[in-house]
Structure formats: structure tokens, C-alpha cells
Coordinates of C-alpha atoms in Angstrom, one line a residue:
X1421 CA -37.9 -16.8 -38.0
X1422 CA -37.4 -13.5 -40.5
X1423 CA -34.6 -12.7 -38.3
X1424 CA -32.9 -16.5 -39.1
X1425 CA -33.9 -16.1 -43.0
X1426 CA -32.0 -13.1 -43.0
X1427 CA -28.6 -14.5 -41.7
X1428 CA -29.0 -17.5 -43.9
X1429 CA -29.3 -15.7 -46.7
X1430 CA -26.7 -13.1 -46.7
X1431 CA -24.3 -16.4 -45.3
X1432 CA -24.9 -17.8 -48.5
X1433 CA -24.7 -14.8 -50.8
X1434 CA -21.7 -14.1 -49.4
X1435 CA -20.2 -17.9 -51.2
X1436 CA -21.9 -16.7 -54.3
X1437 CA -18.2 -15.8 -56.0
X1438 CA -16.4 -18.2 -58.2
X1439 CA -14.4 -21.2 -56.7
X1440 CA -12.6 -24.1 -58.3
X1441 CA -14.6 -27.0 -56.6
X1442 CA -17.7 -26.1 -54.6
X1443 CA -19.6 -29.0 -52.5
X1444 CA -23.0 -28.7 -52.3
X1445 CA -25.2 -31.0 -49.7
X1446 CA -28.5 -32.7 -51.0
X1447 CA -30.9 -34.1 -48.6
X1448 CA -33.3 -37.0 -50.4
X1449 CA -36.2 -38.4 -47.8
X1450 CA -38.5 -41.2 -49.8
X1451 CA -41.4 -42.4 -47.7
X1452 CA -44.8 -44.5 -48.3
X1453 CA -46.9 -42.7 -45.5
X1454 CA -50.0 -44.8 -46.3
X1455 CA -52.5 -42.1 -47.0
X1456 CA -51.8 -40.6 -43.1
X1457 CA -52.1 -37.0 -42.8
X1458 CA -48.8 -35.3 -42.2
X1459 CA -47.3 -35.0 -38.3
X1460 CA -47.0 -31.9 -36.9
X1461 CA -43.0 -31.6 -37.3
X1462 CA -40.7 -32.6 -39.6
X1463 CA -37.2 -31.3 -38.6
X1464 CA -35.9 -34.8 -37.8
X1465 CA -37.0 -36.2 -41.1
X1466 CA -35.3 -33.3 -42.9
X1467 CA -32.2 -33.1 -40.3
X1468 CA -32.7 -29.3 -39.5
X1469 CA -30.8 -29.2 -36.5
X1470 CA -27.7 -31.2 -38.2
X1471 CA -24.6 -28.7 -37.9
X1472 CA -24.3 -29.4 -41.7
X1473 CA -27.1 -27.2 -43.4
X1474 CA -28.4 -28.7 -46.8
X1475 CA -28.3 -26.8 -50.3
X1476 CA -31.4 -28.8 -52.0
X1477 CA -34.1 -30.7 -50.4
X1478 CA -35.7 -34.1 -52.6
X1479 CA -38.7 -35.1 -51.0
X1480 CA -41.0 -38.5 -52.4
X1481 CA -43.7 -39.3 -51.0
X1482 CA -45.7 -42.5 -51.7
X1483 CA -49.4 -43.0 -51.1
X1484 CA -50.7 -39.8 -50.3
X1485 CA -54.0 -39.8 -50.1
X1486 CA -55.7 -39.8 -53.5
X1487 CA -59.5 -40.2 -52.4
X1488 CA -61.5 -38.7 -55.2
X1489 CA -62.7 -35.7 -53.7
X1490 CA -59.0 -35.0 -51.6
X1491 CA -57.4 -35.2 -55.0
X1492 CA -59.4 -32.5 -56.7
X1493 CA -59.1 -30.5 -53.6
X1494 CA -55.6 -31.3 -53.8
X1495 CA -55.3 -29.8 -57.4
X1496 CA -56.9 -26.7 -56.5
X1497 CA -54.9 -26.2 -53.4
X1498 CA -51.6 -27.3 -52.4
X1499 CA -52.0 -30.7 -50.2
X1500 CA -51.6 -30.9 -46.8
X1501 CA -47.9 -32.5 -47.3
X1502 CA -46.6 -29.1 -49.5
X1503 CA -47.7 -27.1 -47.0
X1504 CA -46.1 -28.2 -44.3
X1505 CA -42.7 -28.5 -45.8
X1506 CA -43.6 -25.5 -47.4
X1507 CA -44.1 -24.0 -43.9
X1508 CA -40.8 -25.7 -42.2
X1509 CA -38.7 -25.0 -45.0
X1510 CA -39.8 -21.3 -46.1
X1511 CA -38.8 -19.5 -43.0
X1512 CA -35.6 -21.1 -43.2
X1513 CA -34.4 -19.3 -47.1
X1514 CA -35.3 -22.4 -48.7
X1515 CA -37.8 -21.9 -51.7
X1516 CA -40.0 -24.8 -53.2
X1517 CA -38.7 -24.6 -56.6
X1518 CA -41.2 -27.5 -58.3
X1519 CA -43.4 -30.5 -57.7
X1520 CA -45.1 -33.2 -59.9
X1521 CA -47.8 -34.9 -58.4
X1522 CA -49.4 -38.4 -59.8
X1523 CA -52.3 -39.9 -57.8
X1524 CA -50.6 -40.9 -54.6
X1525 CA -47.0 -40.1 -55.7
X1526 CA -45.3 -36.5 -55.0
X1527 CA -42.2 -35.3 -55.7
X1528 CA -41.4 -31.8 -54.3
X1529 CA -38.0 -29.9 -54.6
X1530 CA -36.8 -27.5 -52.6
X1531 CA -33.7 -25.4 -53.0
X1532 CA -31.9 -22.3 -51.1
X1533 CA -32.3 -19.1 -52.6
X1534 CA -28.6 -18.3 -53.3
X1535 CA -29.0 -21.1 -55.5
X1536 CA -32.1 -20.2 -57.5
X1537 CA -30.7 -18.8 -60.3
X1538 CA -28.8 -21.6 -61.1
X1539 CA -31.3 -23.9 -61.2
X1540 CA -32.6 -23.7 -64.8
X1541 CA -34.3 -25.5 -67.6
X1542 CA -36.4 -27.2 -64.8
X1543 CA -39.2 -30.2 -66.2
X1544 CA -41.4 -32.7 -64.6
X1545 CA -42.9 -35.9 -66.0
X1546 CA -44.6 -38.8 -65.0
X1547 CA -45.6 -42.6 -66.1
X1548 CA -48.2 -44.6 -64.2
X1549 CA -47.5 -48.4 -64.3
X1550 CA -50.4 -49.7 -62.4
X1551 CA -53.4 -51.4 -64.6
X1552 CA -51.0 -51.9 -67.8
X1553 CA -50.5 -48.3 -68.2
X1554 CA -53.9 -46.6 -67.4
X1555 CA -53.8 -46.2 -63.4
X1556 CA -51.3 -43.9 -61.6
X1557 CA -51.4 -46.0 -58.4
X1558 CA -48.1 -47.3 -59.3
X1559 CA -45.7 -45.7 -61.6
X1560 CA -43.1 -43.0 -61.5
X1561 CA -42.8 -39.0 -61.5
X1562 CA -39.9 -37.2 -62.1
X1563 CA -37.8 -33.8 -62.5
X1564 CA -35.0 -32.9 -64.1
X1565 CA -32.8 -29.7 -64.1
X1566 CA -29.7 -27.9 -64.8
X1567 CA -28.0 -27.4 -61.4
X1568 CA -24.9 -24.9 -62.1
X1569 CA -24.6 -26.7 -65.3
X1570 CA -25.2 -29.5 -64.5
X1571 CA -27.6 -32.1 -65.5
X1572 CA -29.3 -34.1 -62.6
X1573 CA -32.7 -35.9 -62.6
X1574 CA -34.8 -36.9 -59.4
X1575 CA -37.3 -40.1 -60.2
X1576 CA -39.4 -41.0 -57.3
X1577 CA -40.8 -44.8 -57.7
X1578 CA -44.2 -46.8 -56.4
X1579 CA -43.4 -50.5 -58.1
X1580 CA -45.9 -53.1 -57.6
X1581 CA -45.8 -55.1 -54.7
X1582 CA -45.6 -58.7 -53.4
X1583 CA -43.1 -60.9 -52.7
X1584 CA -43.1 -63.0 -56.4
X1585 CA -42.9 -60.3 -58.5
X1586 CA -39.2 -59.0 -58.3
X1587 CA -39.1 -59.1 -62.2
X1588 CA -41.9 -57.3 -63.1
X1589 CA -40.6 -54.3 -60.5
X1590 CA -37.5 -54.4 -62.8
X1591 CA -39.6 -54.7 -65.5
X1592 CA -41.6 -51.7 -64.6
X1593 CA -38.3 -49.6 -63.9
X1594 CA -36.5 -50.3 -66.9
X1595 CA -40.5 -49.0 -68.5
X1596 CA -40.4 -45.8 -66.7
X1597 CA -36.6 -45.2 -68.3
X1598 CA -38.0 -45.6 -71.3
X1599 CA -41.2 -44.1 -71.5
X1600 CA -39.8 -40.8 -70.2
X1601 CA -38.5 -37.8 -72.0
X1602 CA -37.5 -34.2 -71.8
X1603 CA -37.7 -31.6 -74.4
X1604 CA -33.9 -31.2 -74.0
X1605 CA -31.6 -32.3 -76.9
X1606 CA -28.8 -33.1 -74.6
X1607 CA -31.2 -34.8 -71.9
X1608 CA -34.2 -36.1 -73.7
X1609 CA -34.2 -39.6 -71.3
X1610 CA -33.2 -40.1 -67.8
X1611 CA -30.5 -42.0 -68.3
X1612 CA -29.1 -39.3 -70.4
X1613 CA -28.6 -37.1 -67.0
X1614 CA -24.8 -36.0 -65.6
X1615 CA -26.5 -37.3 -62.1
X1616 CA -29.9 -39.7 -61.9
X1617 CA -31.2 -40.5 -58.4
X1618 CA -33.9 -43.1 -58.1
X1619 CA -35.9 -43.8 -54.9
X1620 CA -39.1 -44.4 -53.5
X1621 CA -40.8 -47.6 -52.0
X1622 CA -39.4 -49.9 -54.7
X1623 CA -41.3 -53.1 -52.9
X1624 CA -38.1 -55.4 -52.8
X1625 CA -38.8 -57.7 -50.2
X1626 CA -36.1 -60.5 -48.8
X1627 CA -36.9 -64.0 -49.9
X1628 CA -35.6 -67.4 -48.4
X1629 CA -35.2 -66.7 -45.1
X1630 CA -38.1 -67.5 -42.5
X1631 CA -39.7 -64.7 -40.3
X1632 CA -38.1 -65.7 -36.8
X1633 CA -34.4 -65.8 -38.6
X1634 CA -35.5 -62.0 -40.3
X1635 CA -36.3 -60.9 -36.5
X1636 CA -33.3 -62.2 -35.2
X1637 CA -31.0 -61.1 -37.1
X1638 CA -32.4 -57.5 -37.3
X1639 CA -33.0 -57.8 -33.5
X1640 CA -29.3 -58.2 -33.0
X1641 CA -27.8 -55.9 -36.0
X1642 CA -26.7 -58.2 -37.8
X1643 CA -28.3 -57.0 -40.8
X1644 CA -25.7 -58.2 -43.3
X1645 CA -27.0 -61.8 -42.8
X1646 CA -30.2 -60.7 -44.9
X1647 CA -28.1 -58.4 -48.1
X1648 CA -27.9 -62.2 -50.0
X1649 CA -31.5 -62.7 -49.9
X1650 CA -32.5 -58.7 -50.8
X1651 CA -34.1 -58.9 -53.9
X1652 CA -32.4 -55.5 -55.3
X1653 CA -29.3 -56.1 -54.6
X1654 CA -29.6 -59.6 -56.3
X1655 CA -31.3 -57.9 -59.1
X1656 CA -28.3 -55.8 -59.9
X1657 CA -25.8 -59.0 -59.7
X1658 CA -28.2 -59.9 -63.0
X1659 CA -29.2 -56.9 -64.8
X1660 CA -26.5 -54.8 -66.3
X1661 CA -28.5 -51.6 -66.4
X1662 CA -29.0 -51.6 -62.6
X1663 CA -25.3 -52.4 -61.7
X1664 CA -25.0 -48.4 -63.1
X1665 CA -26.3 -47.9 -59.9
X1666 CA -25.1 -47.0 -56.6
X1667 CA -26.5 -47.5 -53.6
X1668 CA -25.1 -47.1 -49.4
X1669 CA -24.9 -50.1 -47.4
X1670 CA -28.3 -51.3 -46.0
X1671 CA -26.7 -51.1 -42.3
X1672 CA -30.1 -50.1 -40.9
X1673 CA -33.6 -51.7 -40.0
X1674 CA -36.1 -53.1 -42.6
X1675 CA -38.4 -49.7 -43.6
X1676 CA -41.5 -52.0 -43.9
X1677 CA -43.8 -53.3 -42.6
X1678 CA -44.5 -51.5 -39.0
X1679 CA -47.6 -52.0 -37.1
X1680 CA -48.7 -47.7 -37.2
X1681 CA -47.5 -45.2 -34.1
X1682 CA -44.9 -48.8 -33.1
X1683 CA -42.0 -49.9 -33.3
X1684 CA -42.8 -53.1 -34.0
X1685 CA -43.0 -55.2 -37.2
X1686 CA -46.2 -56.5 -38.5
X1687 CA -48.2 -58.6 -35.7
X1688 CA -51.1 -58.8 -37.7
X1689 CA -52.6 -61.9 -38.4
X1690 CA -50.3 -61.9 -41.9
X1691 CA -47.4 -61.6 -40.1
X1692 CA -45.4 -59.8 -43.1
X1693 CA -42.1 -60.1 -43.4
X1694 CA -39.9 -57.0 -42.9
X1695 CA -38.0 -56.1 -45.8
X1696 CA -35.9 -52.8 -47.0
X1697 CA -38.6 -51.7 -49.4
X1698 CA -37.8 -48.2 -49.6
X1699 CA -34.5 -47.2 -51.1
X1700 CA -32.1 -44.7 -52.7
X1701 CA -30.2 -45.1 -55.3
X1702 CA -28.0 -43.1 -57.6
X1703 CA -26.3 -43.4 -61.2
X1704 CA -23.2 -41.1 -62.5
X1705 CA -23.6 -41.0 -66.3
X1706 CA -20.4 -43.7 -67.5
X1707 CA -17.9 -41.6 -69.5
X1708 CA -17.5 -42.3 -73.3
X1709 CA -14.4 -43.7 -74.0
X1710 CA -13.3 -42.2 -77.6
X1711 CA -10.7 -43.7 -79.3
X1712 CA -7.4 -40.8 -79.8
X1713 CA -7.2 -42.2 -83.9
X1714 CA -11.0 -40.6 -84.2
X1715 CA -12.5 -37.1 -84.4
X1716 CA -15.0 -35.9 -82.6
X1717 CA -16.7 -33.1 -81.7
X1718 CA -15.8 -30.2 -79.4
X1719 CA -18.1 -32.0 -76.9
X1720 CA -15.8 -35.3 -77.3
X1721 CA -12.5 -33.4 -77.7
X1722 CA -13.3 -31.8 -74.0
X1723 CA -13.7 -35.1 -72.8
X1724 CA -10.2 -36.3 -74.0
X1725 CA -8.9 -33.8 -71.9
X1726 CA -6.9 -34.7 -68.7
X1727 CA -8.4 -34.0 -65.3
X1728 CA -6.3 -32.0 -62.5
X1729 CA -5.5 -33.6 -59.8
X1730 CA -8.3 -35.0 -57.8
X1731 CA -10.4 -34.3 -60.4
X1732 CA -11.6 -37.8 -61.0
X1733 CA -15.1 -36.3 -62.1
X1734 CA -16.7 -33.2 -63.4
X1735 CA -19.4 -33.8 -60.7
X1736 CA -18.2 -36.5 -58.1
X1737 CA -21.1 -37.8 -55.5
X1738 CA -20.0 -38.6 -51.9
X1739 CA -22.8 -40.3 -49.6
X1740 CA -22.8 -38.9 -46.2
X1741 CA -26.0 -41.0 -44.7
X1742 CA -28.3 -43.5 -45.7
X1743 CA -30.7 -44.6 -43.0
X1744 CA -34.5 -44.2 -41.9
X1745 CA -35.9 -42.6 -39.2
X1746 CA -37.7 -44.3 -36.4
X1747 CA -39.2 -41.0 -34.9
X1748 CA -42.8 -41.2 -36.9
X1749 CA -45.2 -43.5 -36.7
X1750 CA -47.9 -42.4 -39.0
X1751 CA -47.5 -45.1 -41.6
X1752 CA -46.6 -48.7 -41.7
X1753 CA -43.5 -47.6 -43.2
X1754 CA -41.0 -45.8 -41.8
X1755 CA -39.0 -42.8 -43.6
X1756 CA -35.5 -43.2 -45.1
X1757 CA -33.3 -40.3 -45.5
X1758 CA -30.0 -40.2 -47.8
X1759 CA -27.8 -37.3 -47.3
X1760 CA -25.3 -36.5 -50.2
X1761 CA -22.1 -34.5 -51.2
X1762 CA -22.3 -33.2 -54.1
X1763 CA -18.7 -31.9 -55.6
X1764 CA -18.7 -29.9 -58.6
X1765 CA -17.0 -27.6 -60.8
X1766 CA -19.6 -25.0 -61.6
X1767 CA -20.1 -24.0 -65.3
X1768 CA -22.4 -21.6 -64.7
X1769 CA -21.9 -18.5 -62.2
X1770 CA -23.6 -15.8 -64.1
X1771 CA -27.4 -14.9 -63.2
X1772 CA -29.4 -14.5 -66.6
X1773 CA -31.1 -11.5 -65.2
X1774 CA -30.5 -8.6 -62.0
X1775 CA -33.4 -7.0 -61.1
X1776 CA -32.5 -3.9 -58.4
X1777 CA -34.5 -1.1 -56.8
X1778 CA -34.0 2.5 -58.0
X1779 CA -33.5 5.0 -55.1
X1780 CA -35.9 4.8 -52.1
X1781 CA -39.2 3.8 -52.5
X1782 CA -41.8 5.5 -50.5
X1783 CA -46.2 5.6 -50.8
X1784 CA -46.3 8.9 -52.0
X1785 CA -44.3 7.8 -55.1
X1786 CA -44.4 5.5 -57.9
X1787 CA -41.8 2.7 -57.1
X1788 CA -39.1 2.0 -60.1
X1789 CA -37.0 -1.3 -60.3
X1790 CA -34.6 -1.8 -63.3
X1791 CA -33.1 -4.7 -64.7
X1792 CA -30.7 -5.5 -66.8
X1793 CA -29.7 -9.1 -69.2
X1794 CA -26.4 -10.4 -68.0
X1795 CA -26.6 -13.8 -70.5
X1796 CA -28.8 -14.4 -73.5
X1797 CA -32.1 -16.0 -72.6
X1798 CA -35.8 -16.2 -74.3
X1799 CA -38.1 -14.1 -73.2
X1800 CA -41.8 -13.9 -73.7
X1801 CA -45.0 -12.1 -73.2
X1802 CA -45.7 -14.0 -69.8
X1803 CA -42.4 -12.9 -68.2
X1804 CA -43.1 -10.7 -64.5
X1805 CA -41.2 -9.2 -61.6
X1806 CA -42.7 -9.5 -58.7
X1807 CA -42.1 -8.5 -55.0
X1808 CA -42.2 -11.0 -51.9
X1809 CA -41.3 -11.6 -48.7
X1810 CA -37.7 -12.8 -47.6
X1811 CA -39.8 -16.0 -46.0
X1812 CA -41.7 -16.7 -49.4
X1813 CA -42.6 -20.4 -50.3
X1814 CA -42.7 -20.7 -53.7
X1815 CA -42.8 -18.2 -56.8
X1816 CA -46.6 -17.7 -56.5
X1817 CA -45.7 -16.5 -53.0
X1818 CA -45.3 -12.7 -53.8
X1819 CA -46.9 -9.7 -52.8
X1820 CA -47.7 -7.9 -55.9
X1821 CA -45.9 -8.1 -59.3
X1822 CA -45.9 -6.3 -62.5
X1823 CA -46.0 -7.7 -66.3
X1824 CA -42.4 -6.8 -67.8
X1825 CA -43.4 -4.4 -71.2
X1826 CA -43.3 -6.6 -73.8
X1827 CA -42.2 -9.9 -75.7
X1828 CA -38.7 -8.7 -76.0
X1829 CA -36.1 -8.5 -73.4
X1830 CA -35.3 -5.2 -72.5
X1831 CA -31.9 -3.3 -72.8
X1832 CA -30.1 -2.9 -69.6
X1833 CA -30.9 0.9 -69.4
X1834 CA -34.5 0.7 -69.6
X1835 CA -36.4 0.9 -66.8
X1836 CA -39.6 -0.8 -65.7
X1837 CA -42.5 1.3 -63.3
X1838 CA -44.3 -0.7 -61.1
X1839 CA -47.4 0.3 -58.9
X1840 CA -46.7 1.6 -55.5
X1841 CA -49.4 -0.2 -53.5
X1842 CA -47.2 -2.6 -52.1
X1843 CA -45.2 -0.6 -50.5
X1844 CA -42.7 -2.5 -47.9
X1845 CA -42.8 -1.4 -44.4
X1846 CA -39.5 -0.2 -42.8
X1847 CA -36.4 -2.2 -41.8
X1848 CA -37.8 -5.4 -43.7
X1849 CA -35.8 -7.4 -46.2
X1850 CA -37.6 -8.3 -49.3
X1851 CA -36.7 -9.8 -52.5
X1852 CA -37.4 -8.6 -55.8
X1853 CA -37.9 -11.4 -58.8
X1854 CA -37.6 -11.2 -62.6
X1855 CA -40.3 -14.2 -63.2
X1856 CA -40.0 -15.7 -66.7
X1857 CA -42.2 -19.3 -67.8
X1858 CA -39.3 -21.7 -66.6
X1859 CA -36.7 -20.0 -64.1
X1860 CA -37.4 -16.6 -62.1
X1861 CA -34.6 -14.5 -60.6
X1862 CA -34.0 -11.5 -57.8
X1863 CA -32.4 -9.6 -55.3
X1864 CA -32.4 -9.1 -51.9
X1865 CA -33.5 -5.6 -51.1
X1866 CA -34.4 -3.7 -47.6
X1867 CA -35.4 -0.2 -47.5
X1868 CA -32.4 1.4 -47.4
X1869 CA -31.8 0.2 -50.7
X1870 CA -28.8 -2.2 -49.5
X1871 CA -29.1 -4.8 -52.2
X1872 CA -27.2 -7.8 -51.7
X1873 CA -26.8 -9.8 -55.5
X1874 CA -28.7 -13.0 -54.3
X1875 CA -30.8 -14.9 -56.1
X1876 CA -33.7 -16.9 -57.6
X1877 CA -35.3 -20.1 -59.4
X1878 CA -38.8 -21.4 -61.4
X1879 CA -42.1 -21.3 -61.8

């Protein structure tokens, strides 16, 4: 596993360096697993052995159990879901950079390590819709971030359920956009994101049609028969805010409801009708059309600018799949995955911070790493490097660390001493980290002090 960490990594450092137009894949799985424990793998869900390898991982998860005690255990400890992602994704250079967890709803973000320090001015929120506003059973959690300059949100959805209430999940939707916020002035609302992507088991069901024409007609593919009678999409044809939103064609089987470890819809005695209840969706901010007679700001005078050729958007979205996977059976639902292309021009390629190793470090001696400010950034008293593994999971995942000296960010001669009881054992790659309270950065580093400028994200 180390052994595959390493090539990723220095395969990716090494497409660090500017570009014009870089593409970057996004992998978003939503999924109600119905309070079931995790399976034992999860490459197929999260398309490991695709010959395309992903740059961030958005995974929301509906339903997880929220018993009173697993909860608080839950709080203390990463759940059994974070873990095991944690576990399939770590060995792999892929870092959990955050999650928001709200009762049975999770949202967890994972992102590759030559990516980390790009990933900045990260936030999480949430908004529970269930019992008027006082129970987190339904509702929605969320996080938001600045990915090479640009500004994409993630909202993971649990609407309320049942056939008759289409309105009120729009109702509830167009809540969570509103309740909302960021402490960012130029992203203090969802909608006010470069890039929004909203999924999770949304509970639009199909109406009209009878459960032996929903059968046939998914028996036999022809799955277009039932788009007229989807609730969501006829919910867009009505509400302008939703036609801001994209989604793929629904050219694969209703996601709910299964009979659990079957492929086979409900034979209960309610006999539920299948329906596409779990969904992704997406929204490119609109552009502002300014009239050339006014002045604006700078901001509104870049957007008057022509775009080069091709250029039809700063940050253009291509879907490359949108379908759900048959291959668990844990739940009554089954998983849908949405895979993503996402071309931008970066505005950002600078690190705030590079943290290196001085000379070779040995357990005899005090160990010396040195870092120096390559942007502007606010420091504070609660600001760390720290030392990890190449395989680490998350930025609590180190081995030891060290406070940085004070409140104020140091010149780029000084140097920090750390303690040498860590010491690294010979021929392993580690990373080093400058930790500060909302992104964290590093290097590689193997003991003979090779140090590859690579990368890292938040707290």
C-alpha cells in the first residue's frame, strides 16, 4: 500500500506546475444506507479500479445510525462509515480533509494530497428540517471551500418523505438555501458559490403511473416512459430557482425501494413504488450581465472581459457518469454515484506556507525543520507542524508535532526546533505539515532529505 501512496504522490506532484486549463475529476456518491453498518469494501462504490483516478472524493450518507448511545460514541470517535473510507482512501494519497455530521446525515470530503494546499477557507454548516426546525432527522449539512480559487459548495439533502408532499421537499430546499451562511463576504449563502452541488435522498417519488406499468417499464429499460411523471424534474418545469440546476439523464434503475441484500423492489405487503429518490444535481453560478454604458467595479470590469477561445467558463463542469450501483445490498436503497469533470483555470498555484527538513535527521540529535511564508495569511497562537505518515488519514493523523513560537508568522529565515523522539525510520517517506486553525500545509520528505514540494489541506 505505502509502496502505491508513494507513486501516487510524486505522479501528482509532478502536475503541480502552472497550466492554462487543468481538469480535475470529482467523484460524488449520495446514499440512504438505512442505519446498516458499513460493507466490508467500497472500491466499486468509489470506482477505485476505474483507469481514470479521481482528484476529490464527496461522500453523503443518509440515515446513519443515530441511536442515542451510537451517536455519542459517534462524537467521541469517528463512526464506523469514516473509518472505513478513511481506511480505503488513506493508503491510496487521498486525505480526509472535513466532515459535518447531523444526526443521521454525514457529509465527508476527501481530497488528494497534491491538492491540499489549495483547498482553503474550508466551512461546514447544517439545518435540520424535521419537526419544524428542532429535529435533525431531516434537513441538510453542508461544506464549502475555495478549490484553486474557486468557490464550490457540497450540500447533502434528507427531505421529508411520501408520495403527497413534493411541495413541501421544495419547500424545505429552498429553506436550507436560505437559512445557510458562511462567514465569507464573497460567499455568505450557497447560492452565492462559483459551483453548488446538491444531492442526497431527495424523496421524489413518480406519481400517476400504476406499480405493474413502473415494473415494466424499468424491467425493459425503458426508463424514459417514467421522466414525465418524476416529481423533480416536474418540479423544475415550475420553479425558477431549480431550473438553475443541472442534472444527467435518469437512464438508470429507480434507487428506492429494494427489499435489503436483493435485487428486487419492495415485495412487502406495501408494495412501494420504486422511484429515483436519490439524486445529484449541480448549479454554475449565472453570470451578471452589466450593461457597457455603467461602471463597475474591478470585479465587474473583469467580467466584461472576452473569454479565449473555448473559454466559455472560468470553471466549466462536464458530467462523465451518473448512475447507482447494484453491487450492495445493505440498505433498501441502493447507492448512486456521479462522476464529474471539472475544468478550470487555476487562480491560485502558490502554497501559503513550505515547511522543509534541515540536513539529516538522526536520534542522537535534535531534529530542525524551517519554513518559510510564500503568500500573506493569518496566523495564530494555535498554528502547529506536525509529522505523519505518507498513508495518514486526516490532519489529526500525525506522529508528533510541535507548537510554531508564537502568534506571529515567522520570517522565512527563522527556524523552528522540534523534539527528536519521532524520529523516522530509514527509507520511509513522510510528510511534514505546517497546521494552522483552517488549512494545514507540507512536504514530502524521506530520509535522505529528497523533498519533493507537495502538499497539504485543513483541520
Amino acid at each position: 500500500m505505502e509502496a502505491r501512496a508513494r507513486r501516487s504522490a510524486l505522479k501528482f506532484a509532478s502536475t503541480v506546475g502552472p497550466r492554462e486549463r487543468e481538469s480535475c475529476r470529482l467523484h460524488i456518491v449520495t446514499w440512504n444506507v438505512a442505519t446498516a453498518e458499513p460493507p466490508s469494501d467500497v472500491s466499486s462504490l468509489l470506482q477505485l479500479n476505474s483507469h481514470v483516478s479521481s482528484d476529490l472524493f464527496v461522500i453523503g450518507l443518509q440515515e446513519v445510525n443515530a441511536r442515542p448511545l451510537r451517536y455519542i460514541t459517534d462524537l467521541a470517535f469517528d463512526d464506523s462509515w469514516s473509518v472505513l473510507f478513511m481506511a480505503t482512501l488513506g493508503p491510496l494519497g487521498y486525505v480526509k480533509v472535513t466532515s459535518i455530521r447531523m444526526q443521521g446525515l454525514l457529509l465527508l470530503l476527501f481530497a488528494r494530497q497534491a491538492h491540499l494546499p489549495f483547498i482553503r477557507d474550508i466551512q461546514t454548516t447544517y439545518t435540520r428540517t424535521g419537526l419544524f426546525g428542532y429535529w435533525g432527522n431531516k434537513g441538510g449539512v453542508s461544506v464549502r471551500f475555495s478549490f484553486f480559487g474557486h468557490m464550490l459548495c457540497f450540500l447533502n439533502c434528507h427531505l421529508a418523505a411520501h408520495m403527497n408532499y413534493a411541495a413541501q421537499r421544495v419547500d424545505e430546499f429552498e429553506y436550507i438555501l436560505d437559512m445557510q451562511d458562511f462567514d465569507m463576504y464573497n460567499t455568505p449563502h450557497i447560492l452565492d458559490h462559483k459551483l453548488v452541488f446538491w444531492f442526497g435522498d431527495l424523496n421524489f417519488r413518480i406519481e400517476d403511473h400504476g406499480l405493474h406499468f413502473l415494473r415494466s417499464a424499468i424491467n425493459s429499460n425503458r426508463f424514459n416512459l417514467l421522466w414525465d411523471k418524476d416529481q423533480l424534474l416536474m418540479m423544475r418545469k415550475k420553479e425558477a430557482f431549480l431550473q438553475e440546476f443541472e442534472e444527467g439523464p435518469l437512464r438508470f434503475k429507480p434507487t428506492y425501494k429494494f427489499d435489503r441484500f436483493s435485487d428486487s423492489y419492495d415485495t412487502s405487503g406495501k408494495k412501494r413504488k420504486p422511484a429515483w429518490t436519490d439524486r445529484i444535481l449541480w448549479r454554475v453560478k449565472p453570470k451578471v450581465n452589466i450593461p457597457e454604458e455603467e461602471e463597475g467595479s474591478e470585479e465587474e470590469e473583469e467580467v466584461r472581459k472576452p473569454l479565449k477561445d473555448g473559454e466559455d467558463l472560468p470553471l466549466k463542469v462536464v458530467l462523465d457518469t451518473y448512475t447507482c450501483s447494484m453491487n450492495y445490498g445493505i440498505s433498501d436503497h441502493k447507492p448512486v454515484i456521479g462522476t464529474f469533470s471539472l475544468e478550470l483555470k487555476k487562480k491560485s498555484e502558490t502554497p501559503l506556507v513550505r515547511v522543509y527538513a534541515e540536513g539529516e535527521w538522526s536520534a542522537s540529535e535534535d531534529a530542525i525543520v524551517s519554513y518559510n511564508i510564500l503568500e500573506p495569511f493569518p496566523s495564530s497562537t494555535w498554528d502547529w507542524i506536525g509529522l505523519y505518515k505518507i498513508d495518514f488519514k486526516n490532519a489529526l493523523d500525525y506522529i508528533t508535532y510541535t507548537w510554531v513560537k508564537d502568534d506571529e508568522v515567522s520570517s522565512s529565515e527563522e527556524v523552528i526546533q522540534v523534539t527528536p523522539y519521532f524520529l523516522v525510520c530509514e527509507g520511509k517517506l513522510y510528510i511534514i505539515g505546517y497546521i494552522m486553525f483552517v488549512t494545514y500545509y507540507c512536504v514530502w520528505w524521506s530520509c535522505d532529505n529528497n523533498i519533493q514540494n507537495v502538499s497539504l489541506s485543513h483541520v
